[in-house]
Each structure stands twice: as C-alpha cells, then as structure tokens.
Amino acid sequence: MTASDPAQESLLQCLSDHSQSSLPISSITYFPNNSSYTTVLQSYIRNLRFMSPTTPKPVFIVTPSHVSHIQASIICSKIHGLEVRIRSGGHDYDGLSYVSHNPFTIIDLFKLRSININIEDQSAWVDSGATIGELYYRIAEKSKIHGFPAGVCPTVGVGGHFSGGGYGNMMRKYGLSVDNIIDAVVVDVNGRVLDRESMGEDLFWAIRGGGGASFGVIVSWKIKLVVVPEIVTVFRVEKTIEDGATDIVYQWQYVADNIHEDLFIRLVVLPVNKKSHQTVKAKFVALFLGNAENLIALMDQSFPELGLSGNDCIEMSWIESVLYWSNYANGTSLDVLLVRQPESEKFLKKKSDYVQEPISKTGLEGIWKKMMQLRKPALTFNPYGGKMSEISESETPFPHRSGNIYKIQYSVNWKEEGVEAADQNLDRIRMIYDYMKPHVSNSPRGSYLNYRDIDLGTNSVGNVSYSEASVWATKYFKGNFDRLVQVKTIVDPDNFFRYEQSIPSLVSWTNVVAE
C-alpha cells in the first residue's frame, strides 16, 4: 500500500528493507488510511467490548503470508518503538491480542494456516493462524481413527489455544494440547527463526502453556495425533432444581474426575426464568470414547443418579462429535468446521476457578440462589482426573493437574451496547466470582491462562517488577512462574514482547531500577 505521511513512509521503507523483495510486505501492510484497515482489524475481534470507537487502534497491521514478514515486523517495531500484539484467532477474552494503550502494531497470523497431516507417523504440522476446526477437519480427511485433544469451539485460533495450554473433552484421556506438542517454529526478538532444537528445551517448555506472546511469534506447531475409536457416544441430559439437580450435581463432584478416563462429562449450570418462577438448569454433556452399550453399563455402575437411558445416547464418529459439542444439528456437513467466523459476535466476560473439595449440598443451594438473584452468569464445570492427574505440575507451565476435581468457567454475554450494560454485566460476573471464594482453590486462587482475566491484576506501563507480576501470574502458573521469568530474561532480556499480563524480564526491570 502507499503510505501518505513521513512516519508511515519510514515504517514502510523499514519493513521493505527487512523482508524479501520477492514477497513484497507492502501488499499485506495496512495503515489507518487504507480502505481495508478497519475490515482487517475487526475481522478477528471476537468480543464486541473491544470494537468501540474509543478502543485503541494499531499504528499498522501486518498480515504475514511468509515468515520473513514476521521477522521484518519485529525488527521495525523495535526500531520505531512500537509494541507488538500477536493475533491468531482473536478469541483472547480480554482483547490482549489486538489492543494496547501504548502505540502498537498487530501481527495478524490468519494467512498462515497450513496444516500438514502425516498419518504414517501420527503427527501433523499446523500453523498458528489455523483454527481448531480446520485442524480437526484435515485430520478427519485423512483418518477415521485419529483426533487431537484440543478445544470444543472450532473458530478458536491454534496459536493462542496451544500456547496457553489448550484443553477439551479428551483431556482426561490424553491431557492438554500442550501435552501432545513435539516441536514448534518461533521467531524470536532478534528475528531468528528457531525450532525445538535451536531454541532449546527451556523456551520450548515455556511456550507450551506459558503464553507464547511473552517470548516471540510462534509460527507453527508439530503435534502428536491421538487414536480415537471409529464409534464414540455423546449425550446431553438436562435437570432443573425441581428434577433433583442439586443431588445430581453434588454426586457428579464425586464421580466426574474418578470415572473411566474414556468418559468426559461436562456440566453447565445456568439460571432460567420460567413463567411462574426462577430455577437453575444443570446440563450434563458427555463424550465417551466407546459405544453406547458400554457407556450405559459404566453410568449404571458409577453414576446411576443421572438416570441415563439408551434414548439419551447417540453413537457417531469422533469428527461428528466435534459438531455435536459445537451445538450443530445432527447431520450437519463437516464443512462448517472450515468456517472461520462465529455465527454472531457478542459482548462478553469470562473468569475461572478450580475446585479441589466437593461443594456441599447447602453450598450448591447457596450458589443457585445467588445465580438466580444475578440472573445472568453461567457456570461451566470441566472435570479433571485421568491423564491430568498423572502429569506433574512442572511438566509444562500449566500447573493445574492432580488435586483438582474440576475447573469452573464463569461466563456472561450481552448484546446491549453502552457503558451501563457493560458495567452491569461485569458486576454480575464479579459478584458470582466473589461469592465462590470459600468453595475454590486458595493460596493461590488458581485461574486458567486461556480464560484471560485482567481483573486478576496487570503489569504497569513499562518494565514491570517480578513482585508486581507475581500477583496475577502465580494464579495462572503457580510455582512455574519463576522458571518462566528465567526463560524470559534469557530470550527477551529487554522485555520487547510485553503486554498487560506478559512474563517480566529481570534484566529490564533491574536496568530501570539502576537508572
């Protein structure tokens, strides 16, 4: 594109000087005066809270189609004093992959989305700009008996999902996405392109759950595929308080993390307004890596309280179960997995917690009462146990392993524009989060990095101290925070890759203190 002012000309010249002339970077660089700037900026904003006229906008956006474009963007952002935001799918709940209050640029990876499946050695290379849906589709194209343990939302970008941990409904069988990553390609702060061997085991450890954007731009990942049966079984059973939901949810807490690892029973709890009264509905949604007959036998033995029957169970292929879990109607074409845009965008806020002791029936009744009072937030309980309990806390930066019965995701969505609606809904989710404090983990009160939550604390502008960052970071990483800081200090000593919840560098902070 043609830049119109000297600052843009200078940036564009820098980008051209540091990239390959055979792959002109000017054609994929967007300044605010370019007619496509707004479209490119907004196309991967997944939270309408960050699409307002007052949301800070980048100085320019680069949409790399080649690794040299990433190298040039890093080098020129450093030269021109710009922060970098790295976006793959745009699902960062608090918008940190595309918003900054300092002058910044966005490296938007959506064009880098190739996927190469190798069924022979049961592996695949997948670019960070691909979506989980595209990955699942390409695996299923090649095999009916392979899958990958990642999330249930098909439009989520691989880059952010993998680098923050990545969990889904096969985590009890195969662990997280990061537990199945065997190589990666990263562009570091100096523009070097590194694989696992050249980056070393410390950096390779850090990017598998420590959040990639603190350390560099992760271009692609090599993953280990997992084996799935030709037939899996799903069910969705709903119970209200009047149907005995409290007793069933109470019992679920003793079953969900201890039952066979082939079975994952997610629980979604939400307030419901009926004509005559308010109630709470509990939805039990399951994936079983086996047939319906075996599932019913297992449920009759381990969780008869739910009253599962053959009519509740649907047998299908693993790839069809991906669609089922995304709430598509039975028989929907698999091509929907290639659609990169969600059906609709909304205003949203999420938070997370870990439960380590079953909540009493009285405790659950109190939670239902609070939810009905607030009317909005939904709670999703994701069971742990199985493979998750076999992997040590320090194996990857993601520390929430054994000792956790389930994780809670708090969620509030709204469609009304304006500050008043936003404040009201943010208050609601913060109130239920505060109410839950006695029931969840403490010292620290754990959170999941990919449910990004700046309420936990943020870094101050500039170079943040270790103690300041540890306020929020120990919630995400527990004891792994120290090693992440050590890696950061080695690979990005001047803290170029920084944002509101990035890992701090001891060198850059020490230099500021000395000055």
PDB file of N, CA, C and O in Angstrom, residues 152-181:
ATOM      1  N   VAL A 152     -13.342 -27.248  22.158  1.00  0.00           N
ATOM      2  CA  VAL A 152     -14.610 -27.609  21.534  1.00  0.00           C
ATOM      3  C   VAL A 152     -15.197 -26.472  20.700  1.00  0.00           C
ATOM      4  O   VAL A 152     -16.241 -26.641  20.085  1.00  0.00           O
ATOM      5  N   CYS A 153     -14.541 -25.325  20.664  1.00  0.00           N
ATOM      6  CA  CYS A 153     -15.015 -24.205  19.842  1.00  0.00           C
ATOM      7  C   CYS A 153     -14.181 -24.158  18.563  1.00  0.00           C
ATOM      8  O   CYS A 153     -12.990 -23.854  18.605  1.00  0.00           O
ATOM      9  N   PRO A 154     -14.782 -24.466  17.396  1.00  0.00           N
ATOM     10  CA  PRO A 154     -13.993 -24.643  16.172  1.00  0.00           C
ATOM     11  C   PRO A 154     -13.332 -23.379  15.622  1.00  0.00           C
ATOM     12  O   PRO A 154     -12.376 -23.469  14.864  1.00  0.00           O
ATOM     13  N   THR A 155     -13.820 -22.176  16.009  1.00  0.00           N
ATOM     14  CA  THR A 155     -13.243 -20.953  15.432  1.00  0.00           C
ATOM     15  C   THR A 155     -12.053 -20.413  16.222  1.00  0.00           C
ATOM     16  O   THR A 155     -11.451 -19.417  15.834  1.00  0.00           O
ATOM     17  N   VAL A 156     -11.689 -21.080  17.311  1.00  0.00           N
ATOM     18  CA  VAL A 156     -10.525 -20.642  18.105  1.00  0.00           C
ATOM     19  C   VAL A 156      -9.240 -20.859  17.311  1.00  0.00           C
ATOM     20  O   VAL A 156      -9.058 -21.890  16.671  1.00  0.00           O
ATOM     21  N   GLY A 157      -8.346 -19.877  17.345  1.00  0.00           N
ATOM     22  CA  GLY A 157      -7.075 -19.995  16.640  1.00  0.00           C
ATOM     23  C   GLY A 157      -6.108 -20.906  17.374  1.00  0.00           C
ATOM     24  O   GLY A 157      -6.041 -20.909  18.607  1.00  0.00           O
ATOM     25  N   VAL A 158      -5.350 -21.665  16.602  1.00  0.00           N
ATOM     26  CA  VAL A 158      -4.397 -22.625  17.167  1.00  0.00           C
ATOM     27  C   VAL A 158      -3.312 -21.930  18.000  1.00  0.00           C
ATOM     28  O   VAL A 158      -2.944 -22.404  19.067  1.00  0.00           O
ATOM     29  N   GLY A 159      -2.820 -20.785  17.536  1.00  0.00           N
ATOM     30  CA  GLY A 159      -1.675 -20.141  18.192  1.00  0.00           C
ATOM     31  C   GLY A 159      -1.903 -19.838  19.655  1.00  0.00           C
ATOM     32  O   GLY A 159      -1.130 -20.242  20.523  1.00  0.00           O
ATOM     33  N   GLY A 160      -2.968 -19.117  19.955  1.00  0.00           N
ATOM     34  CA  GLY A 160      -3.269 -18.778  21.345  1.00  0.00           C
ATOM     35  C   GLY A 160      -3.697 -19.984  22.156  1.00  0.00           C
ATOM     36  O   GLY A 160      -3.311 -20.148  23.308  1.00  0.00           O
ATOM     37  N   HIS A 161      -4.511 -20.840  21.527  1.00  0.00           N
ATOM     38  CA  HIS A 161      -5.044 -22.014  22.223  1.00  0.00           C
ATOM     39  C   HIS A 161      -3.918 -22.923  22.709  1.00  0.00           C
ATOM     40  O   HIS A 161      -3.864 -23.290  23.884  1.00  0.00           O
ATOM     41  N   PHE A 162      -2.992 -23.249  21.800  1.00  0.00           N
ATOM     42  CA  PHE A 162      -1.889 -24.135  22.169  1.00  0.00           C
ATOM     43  C   PHE A 162      -0.954 -23.470  23.186  1.00  0.00           C
ATOM     44  O   PHE A 162      -0.552 -24.096  24.162  1.00  0.00           O
ATOM     45  N   SER A 163      -0.609 -22.213  22.967  1.00  0.00           N
ATOM     46  CA  SER A 163       0.426 -21.607  23.812  1.00  0.00           C
ATOM     47  C   SER A 163      -0.056 -21.357  25.238  1.00  0.00           C
ATOM     48  O   SER A 163       0.748 -21.197  26.151  1.00  0.00           O
ATOM     49  N   GLY A 164      -1.397 -21.367  25.449  1.00  0.00           N
ATOM     50  CA  GLY A 164      -1.912 -21.178  26.798  1.00  0.00           C
ATOM     51  C   GLY A 164      -2.290 -22.467  27.501  1.00  0.00           C
ATOM     52  O   GLY A 164      -2.743 -22.446  28.637  1.00  0.00           O
ATOM     53  N   GLY A 165      -2.141 -23.595  26.834  1.00  0.00           N
ATOM     54  CA  GLY A 165      -2.472 -24.897  27.435  1.00  0.00           C
ATOM     55  C   GLY A 165      -3.325 -25.741  26.509  1.00  0.00           C
ATOM     56  O   GLY A 165      -2.924 -26.787  26.049  1.00  0.00           O
ATOM     57  N   GLY A 166      -4.548 -25.264  26.241  1.00  0.00           N
ATOM     58  CA  GLY A 166      -5.424 -25.944  25.290  1.00  0.00           C
ATOM     59  C   GLY A 166      -6.066 -27.198  25.857  1.00  0.00           C
ATOM     60  O   GLY A 166      -5.431 -28.237  25.936  1.00  0.00           O
ATOM     61  N   TYR A 167      -7.324 -27.107  26.282  1.00  0.00           N
ATOM     62  CA  TYR A 167      -7.963 -28.311  26.801  1.00  0.00           C
ATOM     63  C   TYR A 167      -9.274 -28.541  26.057  1.00  0.00           C
ATOM     64  O   TYR A 167      -9.847 -27.637  25.452  1.00  0.00           O
ATOM     65  N   GLY A 168      -9.746 -29.772  26.132  1.00  0.00           N
ATOM     66  CA  GLY A 168     -11.019 -30.117  25.515  1.00  0.00           C
ATOM     67  C   GLY A 168     -11.571 -31.383  26.141  1.00  0.00           C
ATOM     68  O   GLY A 168     -11.142 -31.796  27.227  1.00  0.00           O
ATOM     69  N   ASN A 169     -12.489 -32.024  25.437  1.00  0.00           N
ATOM     70  CA  ASN A 169     -13.203 -33.143  26.046  1.00  0.00           C
ATOM     71  C   ASN A 169     -12.459 -34.483  25.981  1.00  0.00           C
ATOM     72  O   ASN A 169     -13.005 -35.506  26.363  1.00  0.00           O
ATOM     73  N   MET A 170     -11.207 -34.468  25.499  1.00  0.00           N
ATOM     74  CA  MET A 170     -10.372 -35.682  25.608  1.00  0.00           C
ATOM     75  C   MET A 170      -9.223 -35.499  26.587  1.00  0.00           C
ATOM     76  O   MET A 170      -8.291 -36.303  26.628  1.00  0.00           O
ATOM     77  N   MET A 171      -9.289 -34.442  27.411  1.00  0.00           N
ATOM     78  CA  MET A 171      -8.169 -34.160  28.321  1.00  0.00           C
ATOM     79  C   MET A 171      -7.996 -35.237  29.395  1.00  0.00           C
ATOM     80  O   MET A 171      -6.884 -35.486  29.848  1.00  0.00           O
ATOM     81  N   ARG A 172      -9.080 -35.890  29.791  1.00  0.00           N
ATOM     82  CA  ARG A 172      -8.965 -36.937  30.813  1.00  0.00           C
ATOM     83  C   ARG A 172      -8.291 -38.192  30.234  1.00  0.00           C
ATOM     84  O   ARG A 172      -7.731 -38.998  30.966  1.00  0.00           O
ATOM     85  N   LYS A 173      -8.332 -38.331  28.917  1.00  0.00           N
ATOM     86  CA  LYS A 173      -7.703 -39.477  28.242  1.00  0.00           C
ATOM     87  C   LYS A 173      -6.282 -39.134  27.790  1.00  0.00           C
ATOM     88  O   LYS A 173      -5.356 -39.925  27.946  1.00  0.00           O
ATOM     89  N   TYR A 174      -6.106 -37.938  27.218  1.00  0.00           N
ATOM     90  CA  TYR A 174      -4.837 -37.604  26.562  1.00  0.00           C
ATOM     91  C   TYR A 174      -4.164 -36.327  27.075  1.00  0.00           C
ATOM     92  O   TYR A 174      -3.143 -35.917  26.549  1.00  0.00           O
ATOM     93  N   GLY A 175      -4.742 -35.696  28.100  1.00  0.00           N
ATOM     94  CA  GLY A 175      -4.145 -34.461  28.592  1.00  0.00           C
ATOM     95  C   GLY A 175      -4.509 -33.263  27.740  1.00  0.00           C
ATOM     96  O   GLY A 175      -5.468 -33.293  26.956  1.00  0.00           O
ATOM     97  N   LEU A 176      -3.733 -32.204  27.900  1.00  0.00           N
ATOM     98  CA  LEU A 176      -3.965 -30.950  27.184  1.00  0.00           C
ATOM     99  C   LEU A 176      -3.319 -30.990  25.800  1.00  0.00           C
ATOM    100  O   LEU A 176      -2.503 -31.864  25.503  1.00  0.00           O
ATOM    101  N   SER A 177      -3.638 -29.973  24.992  1.00  0.00           N
ATOM    102  CA  SER A 177      -2.948 -29.824  23.705  1.00  0.00           C
ATOM    103  C   SER A 177      -1.440 -29.785  23.914  1.00  0.00           C
ATOM    104  O   SER A 177      -0.684 -30.455  23.198  1.00  0.00           O
ATOM    105  N   VAL A 178      -0.995 -29.002  24.924  1.00  0.00           N
ATOM    106  CA  VAL A 178       0.462 -28.848  25.131  1.00  0.00           C
ATOM    107  C   VAL A 178       1.154 -30.143  25.525  1.00  0.00           C
ATOM    108  O   VAL A 178       2.365 -30.281  25.352  1.00  0.00           O
ATOM    109  N   ASP A 179       0.387 -31.094  26.040  1.00  0.00           N
ATOM    110  CA  ASP A 179       0.982 -32.389  26.409  1.00  0.00           C
ATOM    111  C   ASP A 179       1.229 -33.245  25.172  1.00  0.00           C
ATOM    112  O   ASP A 179       1.798 -34.344  25.280  1.00  0.00           O
ATOM    113  N   ASN A 180       0.793 -32.753  24.020  1.00  0.00           N
ATOM    114  CA  ASN A 180       0.910 -33.513  22.771  1.00  0.00           C
ATOM    115  C   ASN A 180       1.583 -32.702  21.669  1.00  0.00           C
ATOM    116  O   ASN A 180       1.374 -32.947  20.485  1.00  0.00           O
ATOM    117  N   ILE A 181       2.415 -31.741  22.081  1.00  0.00           N
ATOM    118  CA  ILE A 181       3.190 -30.927  21.124  1.00  0.00           C
ATOM    119  C   ILE A 181       4.641 -31.383  21.171  1.00  0.00           C
ATOM    120  O   ILE A 181       5.223 -31.516  22.252  1.00  0.00           O
TER     121      ILE A 181
END
